[in-house]
XYZ file of C-alpha atoms in Angstrom:
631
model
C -27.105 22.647 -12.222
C -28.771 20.852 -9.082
C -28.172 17.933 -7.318
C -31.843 17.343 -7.469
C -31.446 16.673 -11.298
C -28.862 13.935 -11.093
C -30.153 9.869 -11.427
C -28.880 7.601 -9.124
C -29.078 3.665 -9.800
C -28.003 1.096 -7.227
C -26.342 -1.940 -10.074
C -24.466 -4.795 -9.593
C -21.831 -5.309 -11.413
C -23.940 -7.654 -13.902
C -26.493 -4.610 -14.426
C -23.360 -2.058 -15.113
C -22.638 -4.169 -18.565
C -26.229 -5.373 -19.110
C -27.913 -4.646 -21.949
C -26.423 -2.706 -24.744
C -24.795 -0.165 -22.366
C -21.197 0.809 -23.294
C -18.884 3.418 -21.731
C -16.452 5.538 -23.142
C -13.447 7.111 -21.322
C -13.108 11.034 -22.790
C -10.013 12.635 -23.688
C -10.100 14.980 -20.963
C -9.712 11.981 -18.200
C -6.036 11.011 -17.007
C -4.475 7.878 -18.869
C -5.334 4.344 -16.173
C -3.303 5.185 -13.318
C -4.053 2.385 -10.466
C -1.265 0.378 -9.514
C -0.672 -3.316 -8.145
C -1.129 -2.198 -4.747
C -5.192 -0.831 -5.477
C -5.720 -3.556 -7.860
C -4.872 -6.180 -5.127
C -6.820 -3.901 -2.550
C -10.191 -4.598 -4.050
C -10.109 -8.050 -5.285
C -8.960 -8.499 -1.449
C -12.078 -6.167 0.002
C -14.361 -8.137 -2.909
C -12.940 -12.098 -1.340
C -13.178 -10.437 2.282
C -17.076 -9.418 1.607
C -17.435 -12.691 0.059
C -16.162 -14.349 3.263
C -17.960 -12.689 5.825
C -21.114 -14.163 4.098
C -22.157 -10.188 3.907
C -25.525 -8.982 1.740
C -23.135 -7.101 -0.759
C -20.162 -5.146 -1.270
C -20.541 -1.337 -2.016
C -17.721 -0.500 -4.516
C -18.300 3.037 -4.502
C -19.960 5.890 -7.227
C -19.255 6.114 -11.361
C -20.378 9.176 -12.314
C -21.523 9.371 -16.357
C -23.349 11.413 -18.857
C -25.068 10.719 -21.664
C -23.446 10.742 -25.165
C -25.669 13.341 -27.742
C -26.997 11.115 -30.000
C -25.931 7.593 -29.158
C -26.523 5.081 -26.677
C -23.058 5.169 -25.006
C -22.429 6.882 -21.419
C -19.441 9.146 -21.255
C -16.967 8.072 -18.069
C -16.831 11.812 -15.618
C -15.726 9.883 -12.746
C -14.452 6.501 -11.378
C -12.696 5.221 -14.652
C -9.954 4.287 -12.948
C -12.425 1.336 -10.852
C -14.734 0.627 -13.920
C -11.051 -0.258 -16.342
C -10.635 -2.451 -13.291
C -13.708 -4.175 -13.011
C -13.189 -4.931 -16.716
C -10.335 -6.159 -16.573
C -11.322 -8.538 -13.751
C -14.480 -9.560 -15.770
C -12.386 -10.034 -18.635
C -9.828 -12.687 -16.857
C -12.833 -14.220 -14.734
C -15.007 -14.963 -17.837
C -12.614 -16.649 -19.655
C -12.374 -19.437 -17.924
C -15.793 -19.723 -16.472
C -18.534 -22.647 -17.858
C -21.558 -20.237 -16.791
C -23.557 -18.377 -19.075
C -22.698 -14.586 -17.948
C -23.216 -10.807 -19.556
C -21.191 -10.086 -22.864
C -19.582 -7.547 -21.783
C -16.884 -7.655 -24.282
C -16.353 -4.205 -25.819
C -18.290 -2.084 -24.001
C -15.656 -0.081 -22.271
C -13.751 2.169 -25.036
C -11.291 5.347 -24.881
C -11.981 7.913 -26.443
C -8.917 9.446 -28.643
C -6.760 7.362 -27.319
C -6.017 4.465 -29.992
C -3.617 2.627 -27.806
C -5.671 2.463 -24.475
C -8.459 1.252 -26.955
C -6.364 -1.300 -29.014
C -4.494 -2.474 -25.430
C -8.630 -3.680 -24.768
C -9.344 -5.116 -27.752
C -6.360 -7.362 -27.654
C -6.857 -8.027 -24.420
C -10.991 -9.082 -25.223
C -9.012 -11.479 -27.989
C -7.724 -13.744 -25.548
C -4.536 -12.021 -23.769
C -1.850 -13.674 -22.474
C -2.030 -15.641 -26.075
C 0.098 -13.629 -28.481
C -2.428 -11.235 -29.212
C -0.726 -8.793 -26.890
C 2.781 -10.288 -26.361
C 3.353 -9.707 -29.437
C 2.637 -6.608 -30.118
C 5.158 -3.770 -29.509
C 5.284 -1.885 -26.695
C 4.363 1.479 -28.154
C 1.376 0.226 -30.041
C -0.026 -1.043 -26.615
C -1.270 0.994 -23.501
C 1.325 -0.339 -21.081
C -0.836 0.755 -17.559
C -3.302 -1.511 -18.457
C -1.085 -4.417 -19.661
C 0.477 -4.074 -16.472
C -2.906 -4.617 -14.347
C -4.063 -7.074 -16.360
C -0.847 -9.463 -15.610
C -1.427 -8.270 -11.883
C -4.913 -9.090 -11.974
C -4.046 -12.663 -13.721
C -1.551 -13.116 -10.948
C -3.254 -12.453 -7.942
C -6.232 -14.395 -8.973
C -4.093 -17.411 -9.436
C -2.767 -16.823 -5.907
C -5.644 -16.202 -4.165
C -8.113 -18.384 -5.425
C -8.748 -22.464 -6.638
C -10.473 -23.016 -9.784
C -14.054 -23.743 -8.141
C -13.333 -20.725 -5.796
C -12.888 -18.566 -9.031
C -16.007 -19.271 -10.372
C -17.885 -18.429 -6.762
C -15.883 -15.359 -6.906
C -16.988 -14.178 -10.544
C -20.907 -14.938 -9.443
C -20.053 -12.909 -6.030
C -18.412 -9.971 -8.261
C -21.467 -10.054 -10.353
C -24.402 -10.026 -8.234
C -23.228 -8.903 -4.613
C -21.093 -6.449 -5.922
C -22.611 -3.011 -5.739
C -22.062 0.591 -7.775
C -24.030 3.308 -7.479
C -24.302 4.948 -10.804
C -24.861 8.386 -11.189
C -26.425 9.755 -14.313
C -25.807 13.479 -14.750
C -28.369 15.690 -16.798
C -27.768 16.017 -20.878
C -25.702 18.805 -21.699
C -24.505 19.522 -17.819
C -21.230 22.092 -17.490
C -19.297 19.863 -16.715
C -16.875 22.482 -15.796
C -19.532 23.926 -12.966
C -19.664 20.359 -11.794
C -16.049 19.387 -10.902
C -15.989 22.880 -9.447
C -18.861 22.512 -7.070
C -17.489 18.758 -6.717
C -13.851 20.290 -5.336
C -15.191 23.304 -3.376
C -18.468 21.809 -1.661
C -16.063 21.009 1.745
C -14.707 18.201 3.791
C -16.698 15.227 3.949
C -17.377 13.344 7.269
C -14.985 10.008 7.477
C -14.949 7.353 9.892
C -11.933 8.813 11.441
C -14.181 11.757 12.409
C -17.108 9.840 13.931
C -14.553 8.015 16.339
C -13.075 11.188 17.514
C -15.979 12.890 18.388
C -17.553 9.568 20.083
C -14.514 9.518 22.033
C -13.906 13.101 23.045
C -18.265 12.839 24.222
C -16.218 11.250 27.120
C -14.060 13.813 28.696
C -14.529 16.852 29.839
C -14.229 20.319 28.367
C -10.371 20.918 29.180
C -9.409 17.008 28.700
C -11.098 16.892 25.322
C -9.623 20.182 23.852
C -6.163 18.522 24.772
C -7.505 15.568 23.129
C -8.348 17.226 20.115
C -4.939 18.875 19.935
C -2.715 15.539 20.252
C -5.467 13.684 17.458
C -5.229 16.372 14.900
C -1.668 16.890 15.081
C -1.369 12.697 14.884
C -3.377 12.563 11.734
C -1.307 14.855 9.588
C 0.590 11.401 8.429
C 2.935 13.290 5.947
C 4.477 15.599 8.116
C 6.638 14.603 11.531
C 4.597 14.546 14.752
C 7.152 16.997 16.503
C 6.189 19.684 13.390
C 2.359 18.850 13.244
C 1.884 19.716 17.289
C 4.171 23.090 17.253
C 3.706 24.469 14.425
C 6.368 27.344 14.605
C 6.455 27.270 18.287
C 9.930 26.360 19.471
C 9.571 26.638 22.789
C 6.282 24.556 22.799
C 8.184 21.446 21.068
C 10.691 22.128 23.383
C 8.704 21.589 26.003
C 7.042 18.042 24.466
C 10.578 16.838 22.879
C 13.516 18.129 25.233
C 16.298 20.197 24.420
C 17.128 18.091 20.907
C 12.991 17.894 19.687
C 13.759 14.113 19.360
C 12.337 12.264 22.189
C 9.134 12.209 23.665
C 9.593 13.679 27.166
C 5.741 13.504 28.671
C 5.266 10.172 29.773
C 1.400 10.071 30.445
C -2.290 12.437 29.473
C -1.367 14.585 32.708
C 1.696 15.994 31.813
C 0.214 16.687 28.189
C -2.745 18.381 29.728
C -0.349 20.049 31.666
C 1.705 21.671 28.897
C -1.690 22.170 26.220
C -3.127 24.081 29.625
C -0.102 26.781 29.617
C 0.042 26.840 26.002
C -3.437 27.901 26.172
C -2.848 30.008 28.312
C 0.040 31.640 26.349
C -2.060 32.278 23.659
C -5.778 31.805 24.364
C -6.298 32.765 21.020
C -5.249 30.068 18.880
C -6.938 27.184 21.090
C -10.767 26.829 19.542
C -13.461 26.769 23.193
C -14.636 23.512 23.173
C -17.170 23.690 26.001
C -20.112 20.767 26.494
C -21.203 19.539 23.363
C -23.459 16.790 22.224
C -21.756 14.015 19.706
C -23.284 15.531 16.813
C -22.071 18.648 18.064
C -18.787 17.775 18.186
C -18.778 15.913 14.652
C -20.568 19.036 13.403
C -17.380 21.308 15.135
C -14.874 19.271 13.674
C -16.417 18.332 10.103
C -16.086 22.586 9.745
C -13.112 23.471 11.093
C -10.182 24.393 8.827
C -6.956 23.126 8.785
C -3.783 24.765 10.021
C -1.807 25.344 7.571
C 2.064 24.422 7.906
C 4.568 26.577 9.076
C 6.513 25.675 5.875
C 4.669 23.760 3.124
C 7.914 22.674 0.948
C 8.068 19.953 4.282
C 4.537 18.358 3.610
C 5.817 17.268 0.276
C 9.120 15.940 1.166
C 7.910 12.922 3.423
C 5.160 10.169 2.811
C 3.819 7.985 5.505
C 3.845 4.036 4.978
C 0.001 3.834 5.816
C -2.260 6.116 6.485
C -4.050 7.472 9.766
C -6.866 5.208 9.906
C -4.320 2.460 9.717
C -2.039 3.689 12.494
C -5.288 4.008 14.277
C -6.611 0.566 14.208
C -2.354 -0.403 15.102
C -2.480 1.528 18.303
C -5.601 0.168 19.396
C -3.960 -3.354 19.394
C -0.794 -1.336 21.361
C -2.765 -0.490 23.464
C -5.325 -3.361 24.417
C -1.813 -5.153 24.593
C -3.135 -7.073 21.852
C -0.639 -9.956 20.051
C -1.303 -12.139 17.260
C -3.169 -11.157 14.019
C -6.401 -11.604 14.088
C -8.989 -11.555 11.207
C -9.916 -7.525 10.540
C -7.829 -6.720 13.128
C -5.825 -3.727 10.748
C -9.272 -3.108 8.308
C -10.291 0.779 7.940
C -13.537 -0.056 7.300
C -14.157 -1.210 10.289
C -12.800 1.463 12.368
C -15.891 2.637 13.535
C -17.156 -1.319 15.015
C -13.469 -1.790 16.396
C -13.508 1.176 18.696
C -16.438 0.864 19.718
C -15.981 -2.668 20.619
C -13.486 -1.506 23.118
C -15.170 1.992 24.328
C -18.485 1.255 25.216
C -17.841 0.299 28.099
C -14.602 2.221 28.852
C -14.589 5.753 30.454
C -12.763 9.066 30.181
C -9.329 7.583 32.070
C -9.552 5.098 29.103
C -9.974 7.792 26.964
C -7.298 9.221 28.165
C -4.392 6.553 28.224
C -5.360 6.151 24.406
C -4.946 9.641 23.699
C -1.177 9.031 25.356
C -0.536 5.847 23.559
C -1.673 7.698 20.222
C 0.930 10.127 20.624
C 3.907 7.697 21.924
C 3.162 5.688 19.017
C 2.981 8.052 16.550
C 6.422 9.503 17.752
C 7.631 5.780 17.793
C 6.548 5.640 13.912
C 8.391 8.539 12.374
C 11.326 7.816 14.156
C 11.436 3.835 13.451
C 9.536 3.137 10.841
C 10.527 3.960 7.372
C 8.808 6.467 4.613
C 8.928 7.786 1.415
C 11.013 10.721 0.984
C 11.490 13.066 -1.956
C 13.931 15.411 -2.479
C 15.068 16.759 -6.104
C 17.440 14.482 -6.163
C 15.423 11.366 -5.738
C 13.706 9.652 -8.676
C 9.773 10.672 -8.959
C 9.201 7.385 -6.452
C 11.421 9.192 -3.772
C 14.151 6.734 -1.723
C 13.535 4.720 1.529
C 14.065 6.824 4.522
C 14.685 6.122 7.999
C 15.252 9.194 10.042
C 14.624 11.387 13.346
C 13.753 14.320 13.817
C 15.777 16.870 15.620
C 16.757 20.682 16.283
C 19.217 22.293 13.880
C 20.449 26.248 14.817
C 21.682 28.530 12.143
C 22.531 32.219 13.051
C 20.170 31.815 16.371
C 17.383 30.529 14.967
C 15.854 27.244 15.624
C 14.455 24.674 12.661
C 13.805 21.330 12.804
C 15.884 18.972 10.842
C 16.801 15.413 10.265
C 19.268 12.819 10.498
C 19.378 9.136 10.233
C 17.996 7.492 12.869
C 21.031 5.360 14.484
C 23.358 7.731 12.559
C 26.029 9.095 15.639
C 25.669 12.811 15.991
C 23.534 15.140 13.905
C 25.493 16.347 11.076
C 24.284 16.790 7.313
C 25.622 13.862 6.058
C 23.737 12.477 2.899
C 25.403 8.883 3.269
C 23.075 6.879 5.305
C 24.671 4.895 8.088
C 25.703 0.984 8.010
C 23.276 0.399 11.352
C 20.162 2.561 9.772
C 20.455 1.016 5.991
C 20.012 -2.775 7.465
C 16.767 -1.627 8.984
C 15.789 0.062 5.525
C 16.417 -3.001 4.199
C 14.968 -4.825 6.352
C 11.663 -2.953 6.369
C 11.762 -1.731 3.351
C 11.074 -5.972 2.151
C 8.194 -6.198 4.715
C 6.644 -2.880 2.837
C 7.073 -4.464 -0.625
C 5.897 -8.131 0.725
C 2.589 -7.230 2.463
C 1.674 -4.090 0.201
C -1.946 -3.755 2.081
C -2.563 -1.817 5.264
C -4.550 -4.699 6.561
C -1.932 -7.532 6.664
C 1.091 -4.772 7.784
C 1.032 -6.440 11.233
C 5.199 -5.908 11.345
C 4.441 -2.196 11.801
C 2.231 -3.116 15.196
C 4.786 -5.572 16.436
C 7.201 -2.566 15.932
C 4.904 -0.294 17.752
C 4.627 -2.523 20.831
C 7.947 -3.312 20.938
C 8.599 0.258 21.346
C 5.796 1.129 23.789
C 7.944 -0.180 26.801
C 11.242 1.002 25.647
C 12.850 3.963 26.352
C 13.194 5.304 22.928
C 16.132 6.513 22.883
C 17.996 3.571 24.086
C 16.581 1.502 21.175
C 19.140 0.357 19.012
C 18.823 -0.667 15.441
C 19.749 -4.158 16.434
C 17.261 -5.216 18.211
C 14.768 -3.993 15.711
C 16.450 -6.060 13.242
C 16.069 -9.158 15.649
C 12.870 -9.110 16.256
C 11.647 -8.190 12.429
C 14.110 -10.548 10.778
C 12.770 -13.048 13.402
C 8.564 -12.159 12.524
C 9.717 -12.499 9.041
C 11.676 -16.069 9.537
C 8.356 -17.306 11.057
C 6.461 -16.658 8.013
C 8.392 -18.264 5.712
C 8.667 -21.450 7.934
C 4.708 -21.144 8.028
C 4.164 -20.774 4.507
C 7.089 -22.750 2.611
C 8.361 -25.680 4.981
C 5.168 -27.659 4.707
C 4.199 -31.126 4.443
C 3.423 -30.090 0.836
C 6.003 -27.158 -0.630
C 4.506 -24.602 -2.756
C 5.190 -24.317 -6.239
C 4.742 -21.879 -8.780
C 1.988 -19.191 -8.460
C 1.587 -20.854 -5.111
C 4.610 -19.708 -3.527
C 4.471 -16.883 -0.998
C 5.518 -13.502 -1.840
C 7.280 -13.653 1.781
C 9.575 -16.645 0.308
C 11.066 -14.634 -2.580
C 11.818 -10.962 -0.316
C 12.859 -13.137 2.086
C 15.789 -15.015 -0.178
C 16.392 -11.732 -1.764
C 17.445 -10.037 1.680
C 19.368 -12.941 2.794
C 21.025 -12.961 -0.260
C 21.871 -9.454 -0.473
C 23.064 -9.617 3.549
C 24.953 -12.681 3.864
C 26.106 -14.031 0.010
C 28.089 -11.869 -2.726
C 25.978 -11.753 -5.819
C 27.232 -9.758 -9.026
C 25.768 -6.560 -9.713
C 24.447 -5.687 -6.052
C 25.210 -3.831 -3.200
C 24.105 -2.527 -0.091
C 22.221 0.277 -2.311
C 20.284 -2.077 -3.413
C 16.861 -0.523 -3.259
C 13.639 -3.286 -2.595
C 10.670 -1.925 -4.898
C 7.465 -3.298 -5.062
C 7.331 -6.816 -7.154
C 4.216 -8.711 -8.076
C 4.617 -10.769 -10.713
C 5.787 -14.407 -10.300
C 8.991 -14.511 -13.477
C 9.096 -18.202 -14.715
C 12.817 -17.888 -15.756
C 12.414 -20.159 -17.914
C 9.290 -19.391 -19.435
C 5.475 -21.533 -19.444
C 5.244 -21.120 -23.060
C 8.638 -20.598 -24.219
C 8.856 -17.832 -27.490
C 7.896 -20.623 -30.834
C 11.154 -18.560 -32.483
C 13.896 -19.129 -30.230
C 15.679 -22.080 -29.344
C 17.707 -23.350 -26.275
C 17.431 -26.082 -23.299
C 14.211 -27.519 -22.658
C 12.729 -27.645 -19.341
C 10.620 -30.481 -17.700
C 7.284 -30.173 -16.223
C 8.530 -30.825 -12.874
C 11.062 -28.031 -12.910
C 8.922 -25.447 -14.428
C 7.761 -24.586 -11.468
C 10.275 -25.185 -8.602
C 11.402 -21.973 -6.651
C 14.559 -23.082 -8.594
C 12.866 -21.789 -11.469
C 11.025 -18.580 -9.860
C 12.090 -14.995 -9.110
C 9.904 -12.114 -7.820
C 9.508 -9.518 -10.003
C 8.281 -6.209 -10.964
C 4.968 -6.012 -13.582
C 6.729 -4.388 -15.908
C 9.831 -6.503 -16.011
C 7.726 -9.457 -16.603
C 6.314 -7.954 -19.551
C 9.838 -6.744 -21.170
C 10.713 -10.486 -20.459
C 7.840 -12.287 -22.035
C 8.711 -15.779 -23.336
C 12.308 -15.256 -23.985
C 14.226 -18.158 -22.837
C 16.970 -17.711 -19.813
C 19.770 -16.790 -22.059
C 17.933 -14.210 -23.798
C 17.108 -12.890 -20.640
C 20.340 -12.932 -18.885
C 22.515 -11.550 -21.525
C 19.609 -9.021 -23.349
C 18.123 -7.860 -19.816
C 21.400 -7.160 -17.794
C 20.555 -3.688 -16.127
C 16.700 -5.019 -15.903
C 17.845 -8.069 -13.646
C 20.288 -5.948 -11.682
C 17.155 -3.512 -10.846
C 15.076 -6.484 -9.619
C 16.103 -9.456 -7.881
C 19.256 -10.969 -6.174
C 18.062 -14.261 -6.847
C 17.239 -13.303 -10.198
C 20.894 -12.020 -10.358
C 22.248 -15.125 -9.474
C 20.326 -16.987 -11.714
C 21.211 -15.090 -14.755
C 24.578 -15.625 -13.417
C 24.421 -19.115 -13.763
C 22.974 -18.997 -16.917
C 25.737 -16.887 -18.612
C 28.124 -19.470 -16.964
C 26.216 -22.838 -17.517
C 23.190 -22.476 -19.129
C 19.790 -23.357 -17.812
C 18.392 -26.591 -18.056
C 16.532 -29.229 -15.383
C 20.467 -29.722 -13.584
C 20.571 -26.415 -12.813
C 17.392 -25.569 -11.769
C 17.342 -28.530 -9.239
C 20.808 -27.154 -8.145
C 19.438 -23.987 -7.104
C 16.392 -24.795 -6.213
C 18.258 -26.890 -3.038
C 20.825 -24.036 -2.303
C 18.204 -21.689 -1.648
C 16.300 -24.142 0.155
C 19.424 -25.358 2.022
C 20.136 -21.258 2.875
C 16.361 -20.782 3.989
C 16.296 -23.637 5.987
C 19.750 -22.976 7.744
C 18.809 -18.913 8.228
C 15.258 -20.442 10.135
C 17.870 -22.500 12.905
């Protein structure tokens, strides 16, 4: 096969369902995999497009092949965006007045009879009982679960009028590039050649290589070093830098490998210069080159591979290095505030050079520093993912240092908890670490993209002056409990207090972690474990369930925060349009998993019931408890 054989078309999203032109997902393709955290990320890059009054919005490639003998184009790649884009159509169209493409139907799964029942339920007018109704293991349950996120976060995001501008945006200014390849290709040969044909040039690259064109030849080798070693995001900085060289991360981290002991680009150049020295061998020349040079050097090079690969897979980074990137440029431009774009990958390339073009190689040079002081600063204070066989697949919170462990006179690097005293084994995590798990652990769930995580900079500047290892958990908690405190004042004490859908994410964490802090509630502890919640529970449902029967709620109760809890996607669907005391005594572990304030309000349910008294009632004690936590 060639590459010259392949047909590329530039469509809108109208053109991808024009016509009689219907896609089918084969057998061979995973099950619908994206989760509420992609789902929001594009109708959020869509609306930000839409904003900046831009030409269009380039969504990215579906790759597809034609079916022998019909008219339908078999999915090869990108299924997991075109399910979305349905979906989205699907909830968009419904409620729009405008004549638009039928594109009801055209998306199907092959050999898979729930995936394609789950659609045509969802075509015949989901959230109506069509789907409700129907058990869960008739139904395709990934894409039930994006479809309630994508009906939720349109309803938070956007008015009615702003919907339909939306929907025309998504249509027209939205872009794919379809790729049609040959009849009867090997597919086989092509995912091969797809997987092998090497490492394609990102954004990430392009800003390296403009800024190393600044320095010279021993500067930007050093340079190179600190950057490559910064972007492995899964693996500790103090591992990444020395690979298997003990007395090298000795030499950067002290005696214990936990601090940072260089305090500026000379004394890094300093110790890269004797490590090259050393071993002149395992430093790549890097004499005068040209900027295409140097993106043509690095878009080749290989990758060093770990000095012990089980470690790459026990630790996941919060965001990823473009992200910490685009945080350390506000570090260091001393930047405070969030401004608009401020944390958005895709403009890496127009932020830096914003600042650089007219900034030299000392500039160049104090970045390089702050890159590395932050990055240190970010393992050791900012939580992650960890898994370890004993986690759940999702891994557990972790908040921990890093730090040299000696067994029969040999050196390894270990861990411990980062405020834990000492550095023994000890699985139990410490009282002063867990309230800064917690702590972060709500921010993570509460602003799930990388563009609004501006916590994570306030952390990193907060630390930039500090002697790190003076910092005390504390403080930390101070001054993120306080950034947090601010934006629920901001978005929930207004002249005109959000209800329902309207109600900020922030406002429901928020309770939850003042709840589980301050206030006993049944069922929780401090193991309590913040996952990620998008779904806005009515306890008492909008359309109660026709066959059960209980209290009835008014109108202007429905949707008080009295009435609300935060929940997961899936919860919301096990719920459906039971009433409360369904809910409370049927869902027990369910509720425990989910939501202090849920908790509580199951609680009061079992005990009293749940009618327009009680929702009022708690409605004003966790207003009262909001309201006295923000004096």
């Amino acid at each position: 096969m060639t590459f010259a054989a392949l047909t590329p078309d530039l469509c809108t999203v109208r053109d991808l369902f024009a016509g009689d032109t219907a896609y089918s997902v084969p057998v061979y393709q995973r099950s619908f995999a994206w989760q509420a955290e992609q789902i929001e990320q594009l109708i959020a890059d869509v609306a930000d497009a839409q904003t900046d009054s831009s030409d269009g919005y380039f969504l990215g490639n579906l790759v597809v092949t034609p079916l022998a003998g019909k008219r339908d184009l078999s999915v090869v790649d990108g299924q997991q965006r075109l399910t979305t884009l349905y979906l989205l159509l699907t909830y968009l169209l419904r409620t729009s007045e405008h004549e638009h493409p039928q594109h009801t139907g055209r998306l199907r799964y092959e050999s898979r009879p729930r995936s394609s029942e789950t659609l045509r339920r969802i075509d015949g007018g989901y959230p109506e009982q069509s789907v409700r109704a129907t058990p869960e293991s008739e139904l395709e349950q990934g894409i039930v679960r994006a479809f309630n996120v994508i009906e939720q976060t349109v309803q938070q995001k956007f008015t009615a009028s702003q919907q339909a501008a939306f929907l025309t945006y998504l249509l027209d200014s939205v872009q794919v590039v379809r790729v049609t390849l040959p009849d009867r290709t090997d597919l086989n040969r092509y995912f091969e050649i797809m997987n092998t044909r090497g490492q394609q040039l990102e954004q990430v690259d392009i800003v390296k290589a403009r800024l190393m064109a600044t320095l010279d030849e021993g500067d930007r080798a050093c340079f190179a070093w600190v950057w490559d070693a910064c972007a492995d995001m899964d693996s500790y900085v103090q591992r990444s830098i020395a690979l298997g060289d003990a007395e090298l991360r000795t030499a950067l981290f002290g005696d214990t490998w936990t601090w940072l002991a260089p305090t500026d680009f000379d004394e890094l150049h300093g110790i890269h210069q004797r490590l090259k020295q050393a071993a002149p061998g395992s430093i790549r020349p890097s004499g005068s080159m040209t900027l295409s040079q140097a993106i043509d050097v690095y878009a080749q090079s290989a990758a060093e591979a770990p000095a012990d690969p089980s470690e790459t897979d026990r630790f996941r980074s919060t965001i990823e290095f473009p992200s910490l990137l685009l945080h350390v440029l506000k570090v260091f431009l001393s930047e405070s505030g969030e401004s608009e774009g401020a944390l958005d990958d895709k403009q890496l390339i127009k932020r830096f050079n914003e600042v650089f073009k007219q900034r030299g190689p000392a500039d160049v040079r104090r970045f390089c520093f702050t890159l590395l002081h932050c990055r240190h600063s970010f393992d050791t204070f900012v939580l992650k993912r960890e898994h370890l066989a004993r986690y759940e697949d999702d891994g557990e919170w972790s908040l921990q240092r890093a730090l040299k462990r000696t067994s029969g006179g040999r050196h390894t690097l270990g861990y411990a908890h980062t405020f834990q005293r000492g550095s023994t084994d000890d699985e139990a995590v410490d009282g002063r670490t867990q309230d800064l798990i917690h702590l972060q652990s709500m921010l993570r769930v509460t602003y799930t993209s990388p563009r609004i995580m501006h916590w994570i900079t306030l952390v990193l500047r907060h630390l930039h002056s500090r002697d790190a290892a003076s910092v005390t958990a504390e403080e930390l908690v101070d001054l993120l409990r306080d950034y947090a405190r601010g934006k629920v004042s901001e978005s929930f004490f207004t002249a005109t207090e959000p209800q329902g859908f309207e109600v900020p994410r922030i406002v429901f964490t928020y309770l939850d972690y003042v709840l589980l802090k301050e206030h006993a509630v049944d069922g929780f502890s401090r193991d309590f474990d913040f996952g990620f919640r998008t779904s806005i529970e009515h306890f008492y449902p909008q359309q109660p369930d026709a066959e059960q029967t209980g209290s009835v709620v008014s109108s202007e109760c429905l949707k008080l925060l009295g009435n609300l809890a935060l929940v997961s996607v899936s919860a919301n669907s096990k719920f459906s349009n039971s009433l409360p005391r369904s809910k409370a005594f049927n869902f027990t572990d369910t509720i425990e998993r989910q939501s202090p304030k849920l908790a509580l309000m199951a609680q009061i349910t079992r005990e009293q019931g749940w009618n327009d008294h009680q929702i009022r009632e708690h409605h004003d004690a966790m207003r009262a408890m909001l309201q006295a936590d923000l004096q």
